[in-house]
Short mmCIF file of C-alpha atoms in Angstrom, two decimals:
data_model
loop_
_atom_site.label_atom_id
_atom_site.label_comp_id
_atom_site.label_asym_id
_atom_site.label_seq_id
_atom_site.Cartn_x
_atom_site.Cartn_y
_atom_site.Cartn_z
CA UNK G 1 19.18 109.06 -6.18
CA UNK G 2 16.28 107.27 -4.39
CA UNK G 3 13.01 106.16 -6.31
CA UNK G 4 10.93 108.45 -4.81
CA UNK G 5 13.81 111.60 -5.83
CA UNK G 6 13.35 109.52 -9.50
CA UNK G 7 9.68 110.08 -9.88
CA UNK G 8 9.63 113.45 -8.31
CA UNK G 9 12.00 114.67 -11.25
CA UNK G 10 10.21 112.38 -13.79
CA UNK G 11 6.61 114.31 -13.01
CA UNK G 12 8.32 117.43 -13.06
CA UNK G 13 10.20 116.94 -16.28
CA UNK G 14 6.65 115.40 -17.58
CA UNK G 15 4.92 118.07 -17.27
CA UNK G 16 7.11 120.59 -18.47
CA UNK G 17 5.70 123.03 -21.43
CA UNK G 18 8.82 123.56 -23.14
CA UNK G 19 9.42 119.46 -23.14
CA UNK G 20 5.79 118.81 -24.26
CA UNK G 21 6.17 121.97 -26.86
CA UNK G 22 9.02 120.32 -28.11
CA UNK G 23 7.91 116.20 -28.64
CA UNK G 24 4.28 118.07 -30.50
CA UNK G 25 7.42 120.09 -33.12
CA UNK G 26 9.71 116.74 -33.22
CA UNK G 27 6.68 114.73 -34.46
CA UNK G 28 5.01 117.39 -36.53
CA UNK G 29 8.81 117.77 -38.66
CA UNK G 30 9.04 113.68 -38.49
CA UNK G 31 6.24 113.31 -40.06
CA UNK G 32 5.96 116.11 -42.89
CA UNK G 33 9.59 114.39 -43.38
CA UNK G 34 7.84 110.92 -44.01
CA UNK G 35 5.36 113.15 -46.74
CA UNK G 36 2.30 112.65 -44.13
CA UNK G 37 1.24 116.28 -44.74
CA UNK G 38 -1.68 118.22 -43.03
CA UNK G 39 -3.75 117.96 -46.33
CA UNK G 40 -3.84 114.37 -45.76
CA UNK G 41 -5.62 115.13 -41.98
CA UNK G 42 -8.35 117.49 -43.95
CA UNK G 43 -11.88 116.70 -42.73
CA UNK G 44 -14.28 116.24 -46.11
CA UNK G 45 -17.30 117.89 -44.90
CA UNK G 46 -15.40 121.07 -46.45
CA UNK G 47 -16.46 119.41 -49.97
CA UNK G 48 -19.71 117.86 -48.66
CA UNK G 49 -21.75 120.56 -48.76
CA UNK G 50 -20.81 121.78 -52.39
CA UNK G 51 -22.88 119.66 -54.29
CA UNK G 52 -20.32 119.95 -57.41
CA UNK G 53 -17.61 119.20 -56.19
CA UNK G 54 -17.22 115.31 -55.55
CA UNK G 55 -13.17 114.42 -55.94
CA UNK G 56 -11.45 114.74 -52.89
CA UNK G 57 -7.57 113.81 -53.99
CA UNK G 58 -4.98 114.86 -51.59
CA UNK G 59 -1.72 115.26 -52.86
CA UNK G 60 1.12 116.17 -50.53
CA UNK G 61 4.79 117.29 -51.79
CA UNK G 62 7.41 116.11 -49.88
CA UNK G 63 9.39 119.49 -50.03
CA UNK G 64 11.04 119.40 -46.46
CA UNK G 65 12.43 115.60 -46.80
CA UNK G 66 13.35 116.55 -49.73
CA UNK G 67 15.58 119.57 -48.42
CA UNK G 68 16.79 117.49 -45.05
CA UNK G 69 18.07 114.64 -47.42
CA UNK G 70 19.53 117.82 -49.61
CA UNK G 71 21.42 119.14 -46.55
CA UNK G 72 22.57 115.72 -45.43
CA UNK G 73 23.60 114.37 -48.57
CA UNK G 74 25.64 117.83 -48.94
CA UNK G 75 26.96 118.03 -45.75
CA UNK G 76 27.85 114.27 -44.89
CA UNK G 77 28.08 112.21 -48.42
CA UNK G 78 31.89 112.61 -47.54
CA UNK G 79 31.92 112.76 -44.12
CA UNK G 80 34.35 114.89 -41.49
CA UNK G 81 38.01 113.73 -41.16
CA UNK G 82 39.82 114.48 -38.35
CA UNK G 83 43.23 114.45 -37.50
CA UNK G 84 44.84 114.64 -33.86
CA UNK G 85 48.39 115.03 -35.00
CA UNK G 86 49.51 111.67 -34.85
CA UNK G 87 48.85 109.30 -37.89
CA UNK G 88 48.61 105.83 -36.02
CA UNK G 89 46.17 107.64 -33.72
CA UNK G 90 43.65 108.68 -36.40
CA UNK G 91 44.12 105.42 -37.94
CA UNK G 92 42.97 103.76 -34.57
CA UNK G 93 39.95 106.35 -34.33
CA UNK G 94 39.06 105.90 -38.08
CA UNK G 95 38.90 102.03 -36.92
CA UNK G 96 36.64 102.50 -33.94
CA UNK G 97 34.09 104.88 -35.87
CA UNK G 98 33.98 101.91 -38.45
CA UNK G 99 32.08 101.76 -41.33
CA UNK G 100 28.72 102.90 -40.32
CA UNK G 101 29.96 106.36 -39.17
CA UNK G 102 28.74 107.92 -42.46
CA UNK G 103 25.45 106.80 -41.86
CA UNK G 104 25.29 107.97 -38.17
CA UNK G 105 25.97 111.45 -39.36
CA UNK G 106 23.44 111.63 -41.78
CA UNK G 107 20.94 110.12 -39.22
CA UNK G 108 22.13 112.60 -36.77
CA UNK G 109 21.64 115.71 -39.35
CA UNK G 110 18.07 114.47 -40.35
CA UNK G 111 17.27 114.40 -36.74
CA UNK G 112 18.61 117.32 -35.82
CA UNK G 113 16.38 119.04 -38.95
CA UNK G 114 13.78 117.49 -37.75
CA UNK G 115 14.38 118.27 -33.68
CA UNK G 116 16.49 121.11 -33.43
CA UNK G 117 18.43 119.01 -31.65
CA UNK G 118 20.08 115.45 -32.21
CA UNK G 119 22.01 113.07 -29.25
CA UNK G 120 25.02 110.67 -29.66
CA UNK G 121 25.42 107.75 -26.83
CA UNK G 122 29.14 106.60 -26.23
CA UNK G 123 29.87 103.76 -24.05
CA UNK G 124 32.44 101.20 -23.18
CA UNK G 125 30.92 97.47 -23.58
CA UNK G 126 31.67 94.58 -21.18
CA UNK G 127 34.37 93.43 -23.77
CA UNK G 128 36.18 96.56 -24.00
CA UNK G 129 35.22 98.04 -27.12
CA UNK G 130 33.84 101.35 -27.73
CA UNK G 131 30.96 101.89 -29.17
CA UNK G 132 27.99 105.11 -30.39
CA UNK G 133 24.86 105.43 -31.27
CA UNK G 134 22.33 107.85 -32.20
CA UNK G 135 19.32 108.60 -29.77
CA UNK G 136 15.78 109.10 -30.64
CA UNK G 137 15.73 113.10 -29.81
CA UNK G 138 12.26 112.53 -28.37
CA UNK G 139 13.74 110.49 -25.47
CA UNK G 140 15.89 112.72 -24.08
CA UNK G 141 15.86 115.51 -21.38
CA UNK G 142 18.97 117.38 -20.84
CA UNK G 143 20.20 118.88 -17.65
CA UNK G 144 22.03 122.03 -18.61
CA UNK G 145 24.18 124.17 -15.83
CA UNK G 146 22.68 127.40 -15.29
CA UNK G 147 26.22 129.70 -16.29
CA UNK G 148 27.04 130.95 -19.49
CA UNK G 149 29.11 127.99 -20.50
CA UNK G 150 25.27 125.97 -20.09
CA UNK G 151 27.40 122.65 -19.68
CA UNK G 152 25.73 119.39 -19.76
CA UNK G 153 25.30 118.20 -15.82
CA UNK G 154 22.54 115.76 -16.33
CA UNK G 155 20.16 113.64 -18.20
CA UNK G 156 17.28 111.95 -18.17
CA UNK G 157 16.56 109.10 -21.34
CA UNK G 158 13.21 107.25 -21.55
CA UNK G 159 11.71 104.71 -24.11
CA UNK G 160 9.72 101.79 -24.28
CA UNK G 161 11.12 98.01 -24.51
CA UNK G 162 8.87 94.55 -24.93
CA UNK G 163 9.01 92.59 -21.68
CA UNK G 164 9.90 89.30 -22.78
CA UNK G 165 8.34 87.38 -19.63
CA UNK G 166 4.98 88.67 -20.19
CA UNK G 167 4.94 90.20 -23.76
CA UNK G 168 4.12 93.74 -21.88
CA UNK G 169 5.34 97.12 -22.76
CA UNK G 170 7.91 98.58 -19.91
CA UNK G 171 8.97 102.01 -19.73
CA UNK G 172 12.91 102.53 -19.69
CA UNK G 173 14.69 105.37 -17.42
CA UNK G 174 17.96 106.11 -17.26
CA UNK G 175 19.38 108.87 -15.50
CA UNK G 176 22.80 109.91 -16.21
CA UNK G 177 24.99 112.26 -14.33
CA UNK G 178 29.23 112.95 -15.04
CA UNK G 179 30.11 109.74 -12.65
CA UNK G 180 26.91 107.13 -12.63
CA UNK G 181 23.74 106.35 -14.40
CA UNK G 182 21.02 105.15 -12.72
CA UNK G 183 18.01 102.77 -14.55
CA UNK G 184 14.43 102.33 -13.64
CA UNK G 185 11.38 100.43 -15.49
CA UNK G 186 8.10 100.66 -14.83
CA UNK G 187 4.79 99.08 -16.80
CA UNK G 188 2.91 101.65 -18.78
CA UNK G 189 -0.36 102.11 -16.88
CA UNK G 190 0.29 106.24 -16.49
CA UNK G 191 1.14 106.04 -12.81
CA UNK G 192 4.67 105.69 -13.74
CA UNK G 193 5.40 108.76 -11.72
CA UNK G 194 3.71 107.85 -8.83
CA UNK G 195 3.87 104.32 -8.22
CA UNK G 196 7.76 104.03 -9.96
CA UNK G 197 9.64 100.55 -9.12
CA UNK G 198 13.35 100.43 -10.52
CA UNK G 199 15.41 97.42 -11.63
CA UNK G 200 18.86 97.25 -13.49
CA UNK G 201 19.59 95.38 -16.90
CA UNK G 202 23.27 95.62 -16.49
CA UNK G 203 24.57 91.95 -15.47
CA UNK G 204 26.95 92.86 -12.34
CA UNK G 205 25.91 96.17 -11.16
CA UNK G 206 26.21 98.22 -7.88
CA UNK G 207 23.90 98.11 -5.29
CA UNK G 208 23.62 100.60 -2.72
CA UNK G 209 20.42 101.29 -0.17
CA UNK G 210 18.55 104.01 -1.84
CA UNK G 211 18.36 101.65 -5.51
CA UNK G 212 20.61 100.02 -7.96
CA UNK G 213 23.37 102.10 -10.31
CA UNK G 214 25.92 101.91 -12.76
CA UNK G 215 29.40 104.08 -11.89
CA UNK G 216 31.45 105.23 -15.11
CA UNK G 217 34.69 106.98 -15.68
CA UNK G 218 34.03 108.65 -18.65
CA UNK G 219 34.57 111.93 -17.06
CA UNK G 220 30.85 113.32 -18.38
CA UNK G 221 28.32 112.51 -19.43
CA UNK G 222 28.55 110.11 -22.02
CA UNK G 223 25.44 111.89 -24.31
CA UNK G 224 26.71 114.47 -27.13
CA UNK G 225 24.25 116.74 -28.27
CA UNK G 226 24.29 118.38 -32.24
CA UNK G 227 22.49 121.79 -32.51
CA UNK G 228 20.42 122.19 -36.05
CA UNK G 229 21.75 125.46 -36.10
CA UNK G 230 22.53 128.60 -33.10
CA UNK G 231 18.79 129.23 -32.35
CA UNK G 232 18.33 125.70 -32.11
CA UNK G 233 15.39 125.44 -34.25
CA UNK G 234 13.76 122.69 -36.91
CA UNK G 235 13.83 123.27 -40.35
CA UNK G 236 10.24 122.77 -40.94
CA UNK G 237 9.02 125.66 -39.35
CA UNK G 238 10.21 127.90 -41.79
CA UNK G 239 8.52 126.54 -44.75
CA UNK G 240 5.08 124.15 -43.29
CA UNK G 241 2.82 127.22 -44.28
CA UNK G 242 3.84 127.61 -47.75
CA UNK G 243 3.91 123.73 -48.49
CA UNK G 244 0.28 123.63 -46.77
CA UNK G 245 -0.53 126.23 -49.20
CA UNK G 246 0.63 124.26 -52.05
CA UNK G 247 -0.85 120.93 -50.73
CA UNK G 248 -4.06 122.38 -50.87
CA UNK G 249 -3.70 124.69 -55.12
CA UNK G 250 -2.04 121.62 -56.22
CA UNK G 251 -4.78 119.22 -54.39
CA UNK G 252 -8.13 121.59 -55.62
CA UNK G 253 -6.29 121.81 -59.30
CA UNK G 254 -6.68 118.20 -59.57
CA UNK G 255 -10.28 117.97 -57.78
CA UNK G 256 -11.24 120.89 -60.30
CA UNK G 257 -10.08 118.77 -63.49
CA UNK G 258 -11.97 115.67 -62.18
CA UNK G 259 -15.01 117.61 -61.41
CA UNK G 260 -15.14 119.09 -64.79
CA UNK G 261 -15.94 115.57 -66.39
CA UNK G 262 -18.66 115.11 -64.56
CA UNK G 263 -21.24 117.84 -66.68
CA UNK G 264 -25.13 118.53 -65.42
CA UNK G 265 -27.67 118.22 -67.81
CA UNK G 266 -30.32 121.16 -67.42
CA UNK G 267 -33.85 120.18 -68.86
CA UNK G 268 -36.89 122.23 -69.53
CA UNK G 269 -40.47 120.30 -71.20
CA UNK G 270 -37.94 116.70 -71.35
CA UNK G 271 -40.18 114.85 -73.71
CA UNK G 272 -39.50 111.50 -72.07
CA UNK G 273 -40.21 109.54 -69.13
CA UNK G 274 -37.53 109.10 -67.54
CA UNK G 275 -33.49 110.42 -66.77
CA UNK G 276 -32.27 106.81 -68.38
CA UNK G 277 -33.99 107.00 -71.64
CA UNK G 278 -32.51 110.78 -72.29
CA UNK G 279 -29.21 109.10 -71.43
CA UNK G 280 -30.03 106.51 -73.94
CA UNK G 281 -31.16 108.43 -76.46
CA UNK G 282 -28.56 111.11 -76.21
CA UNK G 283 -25.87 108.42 -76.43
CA UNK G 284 -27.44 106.25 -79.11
CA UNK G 285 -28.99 109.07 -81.24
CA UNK G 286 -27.40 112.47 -80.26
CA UNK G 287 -30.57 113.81 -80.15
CA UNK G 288 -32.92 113.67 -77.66
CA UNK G 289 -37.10 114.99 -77.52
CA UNK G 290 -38.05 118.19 -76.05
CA UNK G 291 -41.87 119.56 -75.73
CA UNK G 292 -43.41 123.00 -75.91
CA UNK G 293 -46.06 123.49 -72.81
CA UNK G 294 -48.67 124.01 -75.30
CA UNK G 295 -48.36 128.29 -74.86
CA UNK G 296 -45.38 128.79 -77.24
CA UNK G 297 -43.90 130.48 -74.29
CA UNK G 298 -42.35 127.48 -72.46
CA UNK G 299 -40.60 125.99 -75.04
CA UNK G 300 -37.79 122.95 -74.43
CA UNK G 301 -34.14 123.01 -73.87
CA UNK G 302 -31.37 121.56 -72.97
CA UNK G 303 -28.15 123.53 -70.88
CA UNK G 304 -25.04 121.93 -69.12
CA UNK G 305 -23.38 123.19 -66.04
CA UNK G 306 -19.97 123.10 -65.54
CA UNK G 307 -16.89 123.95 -63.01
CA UNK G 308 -14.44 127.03 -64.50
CA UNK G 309 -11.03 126.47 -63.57
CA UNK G 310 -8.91 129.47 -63.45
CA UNK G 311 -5.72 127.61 -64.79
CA UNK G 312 -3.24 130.50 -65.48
CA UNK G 313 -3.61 132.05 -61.68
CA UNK G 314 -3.18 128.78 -60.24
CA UNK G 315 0.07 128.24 -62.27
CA UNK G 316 1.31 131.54 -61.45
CA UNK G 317 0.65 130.63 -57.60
CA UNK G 318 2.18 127.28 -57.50
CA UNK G 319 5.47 128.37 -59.40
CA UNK G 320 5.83 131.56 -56.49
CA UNK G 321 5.23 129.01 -53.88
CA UNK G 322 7.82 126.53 -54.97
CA UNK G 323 10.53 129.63 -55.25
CA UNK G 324 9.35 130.46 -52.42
CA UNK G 325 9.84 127.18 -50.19
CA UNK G 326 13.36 126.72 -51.76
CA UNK G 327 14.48 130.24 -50.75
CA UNK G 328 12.71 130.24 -47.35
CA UNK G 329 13.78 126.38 -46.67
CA UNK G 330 17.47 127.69 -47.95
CA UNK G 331 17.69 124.94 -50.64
CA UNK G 332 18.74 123.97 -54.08
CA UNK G 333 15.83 123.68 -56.64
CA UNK G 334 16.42 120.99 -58.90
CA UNK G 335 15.19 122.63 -61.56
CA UNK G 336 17.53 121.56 -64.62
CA UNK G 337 16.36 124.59 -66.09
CA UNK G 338 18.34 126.39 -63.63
CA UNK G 339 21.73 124.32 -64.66
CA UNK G 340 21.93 123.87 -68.00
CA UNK G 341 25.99 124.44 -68.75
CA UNK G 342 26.39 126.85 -65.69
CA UNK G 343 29.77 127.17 -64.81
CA UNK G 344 31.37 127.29 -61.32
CA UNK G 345 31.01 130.44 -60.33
CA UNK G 346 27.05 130.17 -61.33
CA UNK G 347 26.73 127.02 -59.78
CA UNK G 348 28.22 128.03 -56.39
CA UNK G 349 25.72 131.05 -56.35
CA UNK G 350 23.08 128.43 -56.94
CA UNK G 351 23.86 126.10 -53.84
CA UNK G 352 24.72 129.80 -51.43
CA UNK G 353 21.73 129.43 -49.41
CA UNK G 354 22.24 125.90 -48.66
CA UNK G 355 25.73 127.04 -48.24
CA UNK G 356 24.78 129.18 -45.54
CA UNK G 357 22.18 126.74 -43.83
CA UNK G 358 25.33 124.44 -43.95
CA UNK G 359 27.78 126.37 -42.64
CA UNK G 360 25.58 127.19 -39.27
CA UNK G 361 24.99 123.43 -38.72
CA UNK G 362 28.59 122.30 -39.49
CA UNK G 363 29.83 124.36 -36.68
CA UNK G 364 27.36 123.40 -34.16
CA UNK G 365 28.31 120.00 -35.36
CA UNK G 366 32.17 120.39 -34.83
CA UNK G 367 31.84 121.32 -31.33
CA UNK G 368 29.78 117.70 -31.11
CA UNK G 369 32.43 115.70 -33.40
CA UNK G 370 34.95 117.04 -31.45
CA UNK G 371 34.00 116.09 -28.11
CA UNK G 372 32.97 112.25 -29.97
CA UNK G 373 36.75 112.30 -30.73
CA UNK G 374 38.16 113.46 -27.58
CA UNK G 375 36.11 110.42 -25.94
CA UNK G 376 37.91 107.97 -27.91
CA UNK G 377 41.28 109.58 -27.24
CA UNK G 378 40.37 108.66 -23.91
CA UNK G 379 39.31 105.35 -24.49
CA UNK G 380 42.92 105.31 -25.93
CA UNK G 381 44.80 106.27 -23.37
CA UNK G 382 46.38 109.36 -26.01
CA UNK G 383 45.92 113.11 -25.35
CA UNK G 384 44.34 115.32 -27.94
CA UNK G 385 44.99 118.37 -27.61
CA UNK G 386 44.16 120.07 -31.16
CA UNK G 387 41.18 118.49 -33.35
CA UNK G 388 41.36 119.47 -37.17
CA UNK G 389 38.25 118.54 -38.99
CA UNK G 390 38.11 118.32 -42.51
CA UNK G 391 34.16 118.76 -44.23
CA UNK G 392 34.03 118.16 -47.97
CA UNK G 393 30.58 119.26 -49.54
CA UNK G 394 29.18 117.14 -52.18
CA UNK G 395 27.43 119.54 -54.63
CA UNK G 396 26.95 119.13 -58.36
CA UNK G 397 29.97 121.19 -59.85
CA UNK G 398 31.99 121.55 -63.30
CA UNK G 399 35.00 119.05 -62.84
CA UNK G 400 36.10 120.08 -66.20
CA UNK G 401 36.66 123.56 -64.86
CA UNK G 402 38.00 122.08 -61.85
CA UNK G 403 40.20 120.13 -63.26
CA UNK G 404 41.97 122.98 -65.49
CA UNK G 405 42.27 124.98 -62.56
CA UNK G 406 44.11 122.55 -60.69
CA UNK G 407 46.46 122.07 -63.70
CA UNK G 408 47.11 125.95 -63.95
CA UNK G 409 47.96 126.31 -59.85
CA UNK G 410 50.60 123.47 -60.42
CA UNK G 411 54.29 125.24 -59.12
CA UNK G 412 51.62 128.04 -57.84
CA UNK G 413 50.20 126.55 -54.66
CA UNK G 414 51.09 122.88 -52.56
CA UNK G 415 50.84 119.69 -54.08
CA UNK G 416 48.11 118.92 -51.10
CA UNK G 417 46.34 121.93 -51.73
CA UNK G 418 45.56 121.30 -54.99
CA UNK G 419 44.59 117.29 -54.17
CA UNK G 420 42.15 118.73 -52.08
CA UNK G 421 40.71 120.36 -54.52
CA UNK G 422 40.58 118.21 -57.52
CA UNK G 423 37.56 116.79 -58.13
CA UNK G 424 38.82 113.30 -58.82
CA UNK G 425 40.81 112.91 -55.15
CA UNK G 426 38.05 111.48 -52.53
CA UNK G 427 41.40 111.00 -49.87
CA UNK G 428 43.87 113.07 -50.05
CA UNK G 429 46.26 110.70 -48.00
CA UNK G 430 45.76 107.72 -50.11
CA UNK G 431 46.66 110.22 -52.72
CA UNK G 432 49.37 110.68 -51.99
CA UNK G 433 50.37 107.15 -50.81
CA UNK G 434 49.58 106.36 -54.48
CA UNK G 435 51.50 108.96 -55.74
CA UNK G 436 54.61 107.97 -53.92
CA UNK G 437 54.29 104.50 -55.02
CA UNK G 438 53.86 105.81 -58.69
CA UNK G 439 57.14 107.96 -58.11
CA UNK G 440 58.99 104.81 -57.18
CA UNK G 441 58.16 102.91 -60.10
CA UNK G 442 59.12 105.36 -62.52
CA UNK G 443 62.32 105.86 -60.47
CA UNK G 444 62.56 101.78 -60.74
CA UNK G 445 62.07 101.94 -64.39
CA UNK G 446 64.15 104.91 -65.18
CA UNK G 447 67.16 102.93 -63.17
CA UNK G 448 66.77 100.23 -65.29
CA UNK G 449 66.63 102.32 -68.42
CA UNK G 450 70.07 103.76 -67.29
CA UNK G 451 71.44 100.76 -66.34
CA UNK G 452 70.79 99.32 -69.94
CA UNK G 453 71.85 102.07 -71.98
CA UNK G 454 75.44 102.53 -69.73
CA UNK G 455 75.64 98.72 -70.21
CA UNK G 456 75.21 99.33 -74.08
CA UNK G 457 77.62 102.56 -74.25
CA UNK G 458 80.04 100.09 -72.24
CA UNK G 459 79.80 97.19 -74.91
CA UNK G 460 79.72 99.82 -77.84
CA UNK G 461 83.16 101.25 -76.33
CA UNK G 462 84.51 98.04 -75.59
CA UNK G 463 83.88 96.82 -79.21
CA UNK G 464 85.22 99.61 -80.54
CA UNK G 465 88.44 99.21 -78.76
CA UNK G 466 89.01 95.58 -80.02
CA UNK G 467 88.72 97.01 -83.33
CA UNK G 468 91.61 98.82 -83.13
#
């Protein structure tokens, strides 16, 4: 690919209305996911020209971080095993996903809540380890094939780095097809696609007349997208309409009850001079002097002027919002009201809807894992032919119950089956290692029991026989 190929595709991909549809959503979810709400965006000349009404609080409820860090924490607080079929193998991939792979699938489900869509990098570094990543969704634009199967041909990556000679911002691209990648940098003056120059930051690469590349081997490309869910679509869409709605009750509830301090005196035939001295006076004496306009018609008084606030409506609004947000957003409301000493059966209707919101993203997800997995067989040098991935959901559940049920299906079902579902066993593997090591001491100790007591039924006999 040639520069001038480069920025042709760039200014086409640019100014795409799907692309630039999609970065406005992306941000939007990102940042009702950091609680930056619309409310907080309001303009105050709303509340300017109502001369009552000076408080201007505005409140937002974090309601769809809360149900992204809900889904994640349900979906990956135990994250997928896999097994290949051969127990050194998964050791080896266990090894190379490390430590931080629980963390890189709960950054890849917020970001796929939050996109539709998240991205895993894979790549072999100069040393010869392998090594992933997520992407910033926002940087990437996918290539798909136009058949049914919609297979990832292309892609095109862009993001912004500090120049270290001159402290400048440069603008990254890297465009990656099944065999090579090529990488371009330009300085962000908004010509980028016109005037586009192109460097490499790999240390040895290839060099060929029409720019510089980077050949691979990985056999695709080495980018693994994660669906949200089968329409590919953000979990904030769903729900931003009711939380604005109850941004802006909960927000004008509170404005209402700091408005109502503030009371307005009405005066008629004030028999003092001035607005300070009837503050005075009505502080110091509780009284304060009114006049009659001399026709016994106008006489004085005194009225206040306050702000009504219609407290049982707003209630009644704010609690069918909230029900509303959890069933539309398909969450859990943490209600403890709604726990209490449910039992399983309860508890697992409870969670259903995030159940079901689960259930769509773990198997877009799978499809993703697996082909993560499949990489590193590679990297291996093992086939793979079969992938079985394990998900454990971390909900709040009745162990107790649990428990007894396990110790009932004892004799019934397997001795895995029922580690898998006891709610003390976190691996089922080093369960069982444990178990066999436990088996082998009490077979130790029970030797050694025998041993002693045939020793003593020995002496006993022999005793006996000297006797005679």
């Amino acid at each position: 690919m040639t520069p001038k190929e480069m920025a042709t595709l760039i200014e086409r991909k640019a100014k795409d209305y799907n692309y630039k549809r999609f970065l406005a959503s992306s941000k939007e979810a990102e940042r009702y996911y950091r609680n930056e709400n619309d409310i907080l965006q309001r303009s105050r000349k709303l509340r300017e020209i109502e001369p009552l009404r000076n408080a201007d609080n505005r409140i937002p409820r974090n309601f769809h971080g809360f149900l992204v860090n809900q889904k994640a924490a349900y979906l990956f607080t135990a994250p997928p095993l896999f097994d290949v079929g051969e127990k050194q193998t998964n050791l080896k991939i266990a090894e190379i996903l490390g430590d931080r792979y629980a963390k890189v699938c709960k950054d890849l489900c917020v970001n796929a809540s939050n996109s539709s869509i998240a991205w895993l990098h894979y790549w072999v570094t100069e040393e010869g380890t392998f090594e992933y990543a997520v992407v910033d969704s926002k940087q990437i634009l996918p290539i798909f094939s136009s058949d049914l199967n919609q297979r990832l041909v292309a892609l095109l990556r862009t993001y912004q780095i500090l120049d270290e000679s001159d402290g400048k911002e440069v603008v990254i691209w890297e465009y990656w097809t099944e065999k090579e990648s090529f990488i371009f940098r330009t300085k962000t003056n908004g010509t980028f696609h016109l005037d586009l120059q192109y460097d490499s930051f790999y240390s040895d690469p290839s060099h060929r007349e029409d720019g510089y590349y980077l050949s691979h081997e990985y056999g695709e490309v080495p980018f693994i997208p994660f669906y949200n869910n089968n329409i590919e679509k953000n979990d904030l869409n769903d729900i931003k309409p009711l939380i604005d709605a109850y941004d802006k009750v909960f927000s004008g509830f509170l404005n209402d009850l700091e408005d109502t301090q503030e009371i307005i005196f009405v005066l008629t035939n004030y028999g003092g001079t001035d607005l300070e001295e009837f503050l005075q006076d009505l502080k110091k004496y509780k009284t304060i002097r009114l006049e009659d306009d001399g026709s016994g018609e106008g006489k004085g008084g005194l009225e206040t002027l306050t702000i009504s606030i219609p407290v049982e409506a707003r209630e009644k609004f704010l609690e069918m919002t909230r029900k509303a947000i959890f069933e539309q957003g398909m969450g859990v409301d943490p209600d403890p009201q709604k726990f209490g000493t449910a039992s399983g059966v309860a508890l697992k209707y409870l969670y259903s809807l995030l159940e079901l919101k689960a259930g769509f993203m773990e198997t877009e997800f799978k499809l993703g894992f697996a082909r993560l997995i499949r990489a590193i067989c590679r990297y291996l040098g093992v086939t793979c032919e079969r992938i079985i991935q394990t998900w454990t959901r971390t909900a709040v559940t009745n162990d107790t119950e649990l428990a007894e049920i396990c110790q009932k299906s004892v004799g019934i079902v397997s001795t895995e089956s029922i580690l898998k579902a006891h709610p003390f066993v976190e691996d089922v593997e080093k369960e069982k290692e444990q178990l066999e090591v436990e088996e082998q001491e009490a077979q130790k100790k029970a030797d050694i029991y025998t041993g002693m007591f045939q020793k003593t039924k020995q002496g006993v006999e022999k005793d006996s026989g000297d006797a005679e």
